[in-house]
Short mmCIF file of C-alpha atoms and ligand atoms in Angstrom, two decimals:
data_model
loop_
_atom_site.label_atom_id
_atom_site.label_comp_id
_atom_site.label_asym_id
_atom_site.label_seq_id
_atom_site.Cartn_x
_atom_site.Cartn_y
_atom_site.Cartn_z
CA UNK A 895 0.00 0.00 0.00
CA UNK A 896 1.72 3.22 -1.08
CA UNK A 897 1.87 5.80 1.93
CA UNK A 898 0.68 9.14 1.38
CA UNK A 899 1.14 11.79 3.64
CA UNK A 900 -0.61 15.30 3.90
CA UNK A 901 1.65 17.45 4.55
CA UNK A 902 0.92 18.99 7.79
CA UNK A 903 4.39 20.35 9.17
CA UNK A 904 3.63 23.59 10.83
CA UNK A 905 5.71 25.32 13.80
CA UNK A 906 2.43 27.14 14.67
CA UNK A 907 0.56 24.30 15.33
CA UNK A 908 3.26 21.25 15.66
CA UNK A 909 0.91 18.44 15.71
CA UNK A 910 1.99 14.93 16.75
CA UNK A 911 -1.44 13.67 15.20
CA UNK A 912 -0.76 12.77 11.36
CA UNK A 913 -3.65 14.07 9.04
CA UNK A 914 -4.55 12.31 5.52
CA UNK A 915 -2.10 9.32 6.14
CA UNK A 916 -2.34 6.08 4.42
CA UNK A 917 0.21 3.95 6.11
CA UNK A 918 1.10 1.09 7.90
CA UNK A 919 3.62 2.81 10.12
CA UNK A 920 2.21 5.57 12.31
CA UNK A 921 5.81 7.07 14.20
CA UNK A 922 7.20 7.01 10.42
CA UNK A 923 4.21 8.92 9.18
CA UNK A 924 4.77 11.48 12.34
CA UNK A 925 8.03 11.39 11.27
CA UNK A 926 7.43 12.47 7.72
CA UNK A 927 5.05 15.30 8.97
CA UNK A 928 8.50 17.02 10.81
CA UNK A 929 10.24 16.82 7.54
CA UNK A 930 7.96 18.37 5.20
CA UNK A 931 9.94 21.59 2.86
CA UNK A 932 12.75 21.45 5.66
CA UNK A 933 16.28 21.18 4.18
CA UNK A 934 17.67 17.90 5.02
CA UNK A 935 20.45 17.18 7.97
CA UNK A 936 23.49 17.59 6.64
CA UNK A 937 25.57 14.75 8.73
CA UNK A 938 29.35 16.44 7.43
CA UNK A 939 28.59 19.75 9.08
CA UNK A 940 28.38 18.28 12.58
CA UNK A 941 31.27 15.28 11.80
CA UNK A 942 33.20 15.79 14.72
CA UNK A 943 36.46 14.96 12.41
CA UNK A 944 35.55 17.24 10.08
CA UNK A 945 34.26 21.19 10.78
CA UNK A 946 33.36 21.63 14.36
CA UNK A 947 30.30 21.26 15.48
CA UNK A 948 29.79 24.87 17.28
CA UNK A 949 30.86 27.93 15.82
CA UNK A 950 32.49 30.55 18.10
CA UNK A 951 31.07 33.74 17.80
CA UNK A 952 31.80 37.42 19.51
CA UNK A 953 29.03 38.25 22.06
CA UNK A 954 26.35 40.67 21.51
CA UNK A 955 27.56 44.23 21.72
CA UNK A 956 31.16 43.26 22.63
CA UNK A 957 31.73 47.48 23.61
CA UNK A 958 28.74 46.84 26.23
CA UNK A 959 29.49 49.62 29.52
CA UNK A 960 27.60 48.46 33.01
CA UNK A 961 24.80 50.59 33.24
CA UNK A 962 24.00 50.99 29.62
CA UNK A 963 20.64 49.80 28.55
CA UNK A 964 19.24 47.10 25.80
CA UNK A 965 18.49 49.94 23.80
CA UNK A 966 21.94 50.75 22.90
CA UNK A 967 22.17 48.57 19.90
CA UNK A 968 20.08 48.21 17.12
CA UNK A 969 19.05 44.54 17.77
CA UNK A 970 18.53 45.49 21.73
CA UNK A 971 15.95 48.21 19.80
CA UNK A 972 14.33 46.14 17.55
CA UNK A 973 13.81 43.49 20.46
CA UNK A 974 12.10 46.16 22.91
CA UNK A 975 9.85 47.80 20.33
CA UNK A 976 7.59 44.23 21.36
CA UNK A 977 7.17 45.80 24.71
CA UNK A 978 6.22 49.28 24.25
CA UNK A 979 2.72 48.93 25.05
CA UNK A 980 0.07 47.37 27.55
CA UNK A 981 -1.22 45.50 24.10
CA UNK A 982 1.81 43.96 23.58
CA UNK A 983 1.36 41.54 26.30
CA UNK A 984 -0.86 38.53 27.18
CA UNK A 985 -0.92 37.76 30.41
CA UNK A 986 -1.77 33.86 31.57
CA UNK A 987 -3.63 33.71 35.61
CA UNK A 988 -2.28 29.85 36.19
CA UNK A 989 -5.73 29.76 38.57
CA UNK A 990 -7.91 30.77 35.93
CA UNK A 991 -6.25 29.12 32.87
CA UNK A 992 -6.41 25.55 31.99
CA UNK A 993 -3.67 23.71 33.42
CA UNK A 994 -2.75 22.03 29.66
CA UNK A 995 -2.43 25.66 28.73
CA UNK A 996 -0.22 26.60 31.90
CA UNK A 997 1.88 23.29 30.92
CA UNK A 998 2.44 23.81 27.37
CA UNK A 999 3.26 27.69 28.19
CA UNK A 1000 5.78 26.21 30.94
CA UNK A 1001 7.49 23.40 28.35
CA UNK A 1002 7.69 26.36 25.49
CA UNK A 1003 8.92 29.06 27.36
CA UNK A 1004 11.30 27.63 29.78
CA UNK A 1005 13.65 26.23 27.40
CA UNK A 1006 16.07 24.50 26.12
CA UNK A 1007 15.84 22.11 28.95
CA UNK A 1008 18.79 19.74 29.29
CA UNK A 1009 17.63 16.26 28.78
CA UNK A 1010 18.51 13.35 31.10
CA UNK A 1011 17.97 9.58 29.55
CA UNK A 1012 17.70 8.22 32.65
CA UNK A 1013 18.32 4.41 32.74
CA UNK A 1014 16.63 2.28 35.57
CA UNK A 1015 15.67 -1.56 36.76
CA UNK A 1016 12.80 -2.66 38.26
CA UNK A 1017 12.56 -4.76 41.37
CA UNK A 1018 11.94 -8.07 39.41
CA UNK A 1019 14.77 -6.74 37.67
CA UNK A 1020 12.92 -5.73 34.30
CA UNK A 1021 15.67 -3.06 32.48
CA UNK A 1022 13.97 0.65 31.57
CA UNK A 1023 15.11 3.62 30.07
CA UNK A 1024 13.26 6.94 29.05
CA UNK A 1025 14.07 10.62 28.33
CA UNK A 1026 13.10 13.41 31.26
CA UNK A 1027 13.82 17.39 30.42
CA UNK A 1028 12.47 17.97 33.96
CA UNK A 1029 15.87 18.13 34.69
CA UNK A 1030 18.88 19.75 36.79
CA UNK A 1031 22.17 19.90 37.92
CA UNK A 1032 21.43 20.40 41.68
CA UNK A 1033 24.38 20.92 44.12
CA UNK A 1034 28.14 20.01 43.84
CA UNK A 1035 28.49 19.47 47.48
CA UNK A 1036 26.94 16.55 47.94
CA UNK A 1037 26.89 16.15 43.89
CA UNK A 1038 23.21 16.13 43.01
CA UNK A 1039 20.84 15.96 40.39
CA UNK A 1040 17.24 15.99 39.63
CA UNK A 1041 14.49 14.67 37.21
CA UNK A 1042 10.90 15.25 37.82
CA UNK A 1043 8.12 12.75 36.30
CA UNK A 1044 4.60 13.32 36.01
CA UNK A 1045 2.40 10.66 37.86
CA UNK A 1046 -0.64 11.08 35.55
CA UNK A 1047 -1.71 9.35 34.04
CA UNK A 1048 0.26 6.64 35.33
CA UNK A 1049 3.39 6.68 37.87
CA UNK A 1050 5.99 6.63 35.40
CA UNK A 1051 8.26 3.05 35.35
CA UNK A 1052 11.24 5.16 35.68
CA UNK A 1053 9.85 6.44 39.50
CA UNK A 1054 8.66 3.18 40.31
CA UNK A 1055 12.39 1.47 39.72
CA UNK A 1056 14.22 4.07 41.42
CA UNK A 1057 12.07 4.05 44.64
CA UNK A 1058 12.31 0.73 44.40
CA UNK A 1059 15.88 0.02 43.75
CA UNK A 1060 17.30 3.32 44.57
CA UNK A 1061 19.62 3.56 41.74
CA UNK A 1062 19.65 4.86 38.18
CA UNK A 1063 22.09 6.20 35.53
CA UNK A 1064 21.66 9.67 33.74
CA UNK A 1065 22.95 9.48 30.19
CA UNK A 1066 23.49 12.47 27.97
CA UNK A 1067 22.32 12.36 25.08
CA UNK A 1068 24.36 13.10 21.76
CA UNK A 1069 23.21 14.46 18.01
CA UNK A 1070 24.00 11.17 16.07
CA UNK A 1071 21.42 9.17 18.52
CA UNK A 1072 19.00 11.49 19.47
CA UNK A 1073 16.21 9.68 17.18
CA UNK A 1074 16.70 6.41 18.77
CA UNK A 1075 16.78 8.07 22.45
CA UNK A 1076 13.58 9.87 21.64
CA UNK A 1077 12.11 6.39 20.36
CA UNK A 1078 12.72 5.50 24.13
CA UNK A 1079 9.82 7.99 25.52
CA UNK A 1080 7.57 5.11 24.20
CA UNK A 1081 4.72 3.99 26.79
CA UNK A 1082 5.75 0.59 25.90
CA UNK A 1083 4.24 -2.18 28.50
CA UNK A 1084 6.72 -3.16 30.58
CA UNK A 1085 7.21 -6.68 28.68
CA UNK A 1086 8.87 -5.08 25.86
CA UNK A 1087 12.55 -3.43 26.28
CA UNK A 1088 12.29 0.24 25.19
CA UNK A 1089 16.39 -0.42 24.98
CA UNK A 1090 15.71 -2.51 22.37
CA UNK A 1091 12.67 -0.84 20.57
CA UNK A 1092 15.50 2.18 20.85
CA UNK A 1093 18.13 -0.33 19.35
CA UNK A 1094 20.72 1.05 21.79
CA UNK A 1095 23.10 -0.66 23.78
CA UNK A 1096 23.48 -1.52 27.64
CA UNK A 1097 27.13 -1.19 29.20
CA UNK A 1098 27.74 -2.51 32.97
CA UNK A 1099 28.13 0.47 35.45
CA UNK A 1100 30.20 0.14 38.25
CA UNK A 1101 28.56 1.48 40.74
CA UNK A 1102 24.73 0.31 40.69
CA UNK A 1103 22.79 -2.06 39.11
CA UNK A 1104 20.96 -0.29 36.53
CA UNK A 1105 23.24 -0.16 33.15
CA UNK A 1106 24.11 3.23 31.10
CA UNK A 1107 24.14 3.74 27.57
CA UNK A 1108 27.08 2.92 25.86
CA UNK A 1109 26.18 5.72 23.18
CA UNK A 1110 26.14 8.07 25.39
CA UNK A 1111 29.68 9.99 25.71
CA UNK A 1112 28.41 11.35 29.34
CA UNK A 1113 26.72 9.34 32.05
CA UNK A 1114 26.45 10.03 35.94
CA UNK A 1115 25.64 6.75 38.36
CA UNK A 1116 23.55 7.96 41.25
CA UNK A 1117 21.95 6.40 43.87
CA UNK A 1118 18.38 7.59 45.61
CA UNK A 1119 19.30 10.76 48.15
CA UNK A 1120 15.89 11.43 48.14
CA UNK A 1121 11.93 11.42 46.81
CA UNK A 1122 9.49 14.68 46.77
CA UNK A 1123 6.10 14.07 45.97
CA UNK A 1124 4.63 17.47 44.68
CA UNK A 1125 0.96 17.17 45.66
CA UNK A 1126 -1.90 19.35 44.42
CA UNK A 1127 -2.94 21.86 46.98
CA UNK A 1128 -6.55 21.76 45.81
CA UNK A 1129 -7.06 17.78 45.13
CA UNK A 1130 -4.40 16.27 47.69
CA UNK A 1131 -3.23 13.89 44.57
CA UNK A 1132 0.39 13.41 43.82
CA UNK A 1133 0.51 15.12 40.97
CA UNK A 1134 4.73 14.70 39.81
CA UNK A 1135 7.47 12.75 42.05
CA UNK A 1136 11.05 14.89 41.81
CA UNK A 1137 13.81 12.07 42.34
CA UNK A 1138 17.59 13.40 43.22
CA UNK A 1139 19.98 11.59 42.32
CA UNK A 1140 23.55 11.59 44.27
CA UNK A 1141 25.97 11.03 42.04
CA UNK A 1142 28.55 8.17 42.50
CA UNK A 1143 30.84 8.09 39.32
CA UNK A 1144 30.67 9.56 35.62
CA UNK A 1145 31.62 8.31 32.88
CA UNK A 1146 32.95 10.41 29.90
CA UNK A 1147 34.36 9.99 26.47
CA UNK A 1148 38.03 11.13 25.89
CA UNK A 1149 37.49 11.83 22.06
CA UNK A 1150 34.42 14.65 23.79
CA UNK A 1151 37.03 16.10 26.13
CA UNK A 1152 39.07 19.66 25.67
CA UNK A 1153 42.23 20.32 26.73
CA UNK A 1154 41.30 21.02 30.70
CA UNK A 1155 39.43 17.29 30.65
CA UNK A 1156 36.22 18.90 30.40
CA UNK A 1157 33.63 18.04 27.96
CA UNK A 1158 33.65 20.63 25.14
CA UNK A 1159 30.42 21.24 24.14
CA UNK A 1160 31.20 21.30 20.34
CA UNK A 1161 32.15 17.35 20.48
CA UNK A 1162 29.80 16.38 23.24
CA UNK A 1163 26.92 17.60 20.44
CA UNK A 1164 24.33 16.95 23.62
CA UNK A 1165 20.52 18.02 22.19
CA UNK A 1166 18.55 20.00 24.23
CA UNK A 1167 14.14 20.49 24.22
CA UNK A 1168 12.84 22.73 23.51
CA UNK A 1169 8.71 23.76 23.21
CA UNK A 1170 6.07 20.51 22.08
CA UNK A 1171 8.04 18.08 20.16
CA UNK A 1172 11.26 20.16 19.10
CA UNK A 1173 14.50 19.54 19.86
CA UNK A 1174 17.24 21.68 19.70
CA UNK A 1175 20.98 21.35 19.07
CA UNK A 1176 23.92 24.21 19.67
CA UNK A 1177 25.70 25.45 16.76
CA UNK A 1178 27.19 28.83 17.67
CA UNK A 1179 28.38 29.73 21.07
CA UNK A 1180 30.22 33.08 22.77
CA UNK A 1181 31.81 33.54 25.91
CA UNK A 1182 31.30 36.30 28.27
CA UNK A 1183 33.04 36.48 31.52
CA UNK A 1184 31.01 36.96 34.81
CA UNK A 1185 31.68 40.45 36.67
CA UNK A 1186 33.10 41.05 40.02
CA UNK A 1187 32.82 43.35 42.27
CA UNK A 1188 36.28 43.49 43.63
CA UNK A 1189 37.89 43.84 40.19
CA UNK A 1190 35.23 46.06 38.68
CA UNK A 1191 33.02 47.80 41.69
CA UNK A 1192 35.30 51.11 41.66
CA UNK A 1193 34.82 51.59 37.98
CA UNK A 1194 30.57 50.71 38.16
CA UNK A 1195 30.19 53.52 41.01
CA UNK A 1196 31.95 56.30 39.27
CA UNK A 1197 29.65 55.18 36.02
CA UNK A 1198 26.81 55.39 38.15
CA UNK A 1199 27.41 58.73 40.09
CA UNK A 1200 28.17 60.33 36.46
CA UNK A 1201 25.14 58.54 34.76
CA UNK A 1202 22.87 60.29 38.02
CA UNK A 1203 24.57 63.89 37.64
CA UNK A 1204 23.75 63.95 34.20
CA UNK A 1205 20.44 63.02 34.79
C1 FMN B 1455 12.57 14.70 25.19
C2 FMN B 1455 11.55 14.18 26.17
C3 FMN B 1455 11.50 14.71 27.45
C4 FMN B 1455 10.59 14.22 28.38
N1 FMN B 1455 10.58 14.75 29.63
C5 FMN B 1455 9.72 14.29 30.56
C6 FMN B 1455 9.73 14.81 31.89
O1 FMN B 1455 10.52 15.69 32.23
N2 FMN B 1455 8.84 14.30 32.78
C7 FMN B 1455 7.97 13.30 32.44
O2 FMN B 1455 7.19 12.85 33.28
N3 FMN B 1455 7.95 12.76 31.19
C8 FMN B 1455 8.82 13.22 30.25
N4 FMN B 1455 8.82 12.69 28.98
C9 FMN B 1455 7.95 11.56 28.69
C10 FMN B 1455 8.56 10.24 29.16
O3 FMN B 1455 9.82 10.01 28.54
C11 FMN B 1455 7.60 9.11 28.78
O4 FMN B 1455 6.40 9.26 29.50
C12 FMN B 1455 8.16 7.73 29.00
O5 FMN B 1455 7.26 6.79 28.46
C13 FMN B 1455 8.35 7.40 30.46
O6 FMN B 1455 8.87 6.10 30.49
P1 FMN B 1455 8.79 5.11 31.72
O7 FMN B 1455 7.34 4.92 32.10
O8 FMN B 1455 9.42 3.89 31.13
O9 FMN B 1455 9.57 5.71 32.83
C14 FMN B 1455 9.70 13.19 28.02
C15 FMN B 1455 9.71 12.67 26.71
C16 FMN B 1455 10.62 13.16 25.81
C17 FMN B 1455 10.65 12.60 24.41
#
């Protein structure tokens, strides 16, 4: 039977419903919807051996003085004129809205979101592994991390393991696998192995029973330090359970490392989410160094005190 597939891609309205389809596979027909009059991925331009992955770039207005306002260049201009007005804004009561619109406000707008692929066994020892952008880096002292999972409309598998186990691994995940780590968020039942629906590959970890990804050129052990259940004020239901994780070892890729043994973010290649069902990947990069008082506190009050006699 010959597949035919309206197109439907639309960034307005990114659907994961496919319209007019005629096929046997339904995730390759969603598929086909995000590729509609895109240009294709070009695999050499992110080749590690070949052109780097991340451009450098100069900052923003590189002659920037402390004090000086957005306004000062013409893209700071441009951006404001979108907030010169009381019209310009919608504003979004979370106690009046619907809470799908207060979600899919939250998941758009509070982005990109680092993703953690978060590997876990169950207590009958049944292997698991799913994607979370509900995630953080924590604390370094005790080295933490957290992922929060909805419990509706089912306690996710990946909660149930850890409070039952009390061990996971966070895997980061990299451009070349990202479609096969997103094939993971499947609600599979938990018969099948979403590692090998995925097609990835389990490695041993040292440290605790569940395995990480051997794909993955970052992963962090952890054990349980502890469980929050965020319950509704208004229903008393357990509405999302935040694990965090205390890390015990990490594991990282020497090819993805720069010259201070840190991972450089233009081999790591790690995809981010962003809003609905988009993903996002780095390409250009700047650096800006962070302020101090002590070197530069002398220099920001005299800028000040001449900025408020001119005024
Ligand atoms: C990129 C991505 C990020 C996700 N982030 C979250 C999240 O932060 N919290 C959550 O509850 N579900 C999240 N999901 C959905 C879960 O991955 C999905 O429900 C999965 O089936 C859970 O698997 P499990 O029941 O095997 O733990 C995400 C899915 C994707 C594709």
């Amino acid at each position: 039977m010959p597949t035919t597939i309206k197109s439907v891609f639309n960034l307005e309205t990114s659907t994961n419903t496919p319209l007019g389809l005629d096929t046997t596979n339904y995730h390759e027909a969603l598929v086909a919807n995000c590729l509609d009059g895109l240009p294709p991925f070009e695999e050499s331009s992110y080749n590690p051996s070949g052109e780097p992955a991340i451009k450098y770039i100069q900052p923003p207005n590189p002659g920037w003085k402390f004090g000086e306002s957005v306004e000062s260049t013409e893209l700071g201009r441009k951006w404001m004129e979108g907030a010169k007005f009381e019209d310009d804004w919608e504003h979004f009561d979370a106690e009046k809205e619907e809470n799908r619109k207060i979600y899919t406000l939250m998941i758009s707008g509070i982005q990109p979101r680092p993703i953690a692929f978060v590997s876990s066994v169950s207590a009958t020892g049944e292997e698991n592994i799913a994607p979370f952008s509900f995630f953080q880096a924590l604390s370094p002292s005790p080295p933490l991390i957290m992922i929060s999972a909805l419990n509706a409309p089912r306690v996710k598998d990946t909660t149930a393991n850890i409070q039952a186990t009390k061990e996971f691994t966070v895997n980061i995940i990299s451009l070349p696998w990202i479609v096969q780590a997103n094939a993971a968020s499947i609600d599979a039942p938990v018969h099948i192995s979403e590692w090998e629906v995925a097609g990835l590959t389990k490695e041993p970890s040292t440290h605790v029973r569940a395995p990480r990804v051997k794909e993955s050129a970052f992963s962090i052990e952890c054990t349980l330090f502890d469980k929050y259940d965020i319950v509704h004020p208004d229903t008393g239901v357990s509405t999302s359970t935040i694990t965090f994780g205390l890390i015990k070892c990490i594991h990282v890729r020497k090819d993805v490392l720069n010259a201070r043994g840190l991972p450089d973010p233009a081999k790591l290649q790690s995809v981010s989410r962003l809003g609905d069902i988009s993903y996002g990947l780095t390409t250009e990069a700047f650096r800006l160094p962070r302020p101090s008082w002590a070197s530069d506190g002398e220099t920001i009050e005299k800028i000040l005190e001449e900025r408020q006699k001119a005024e």
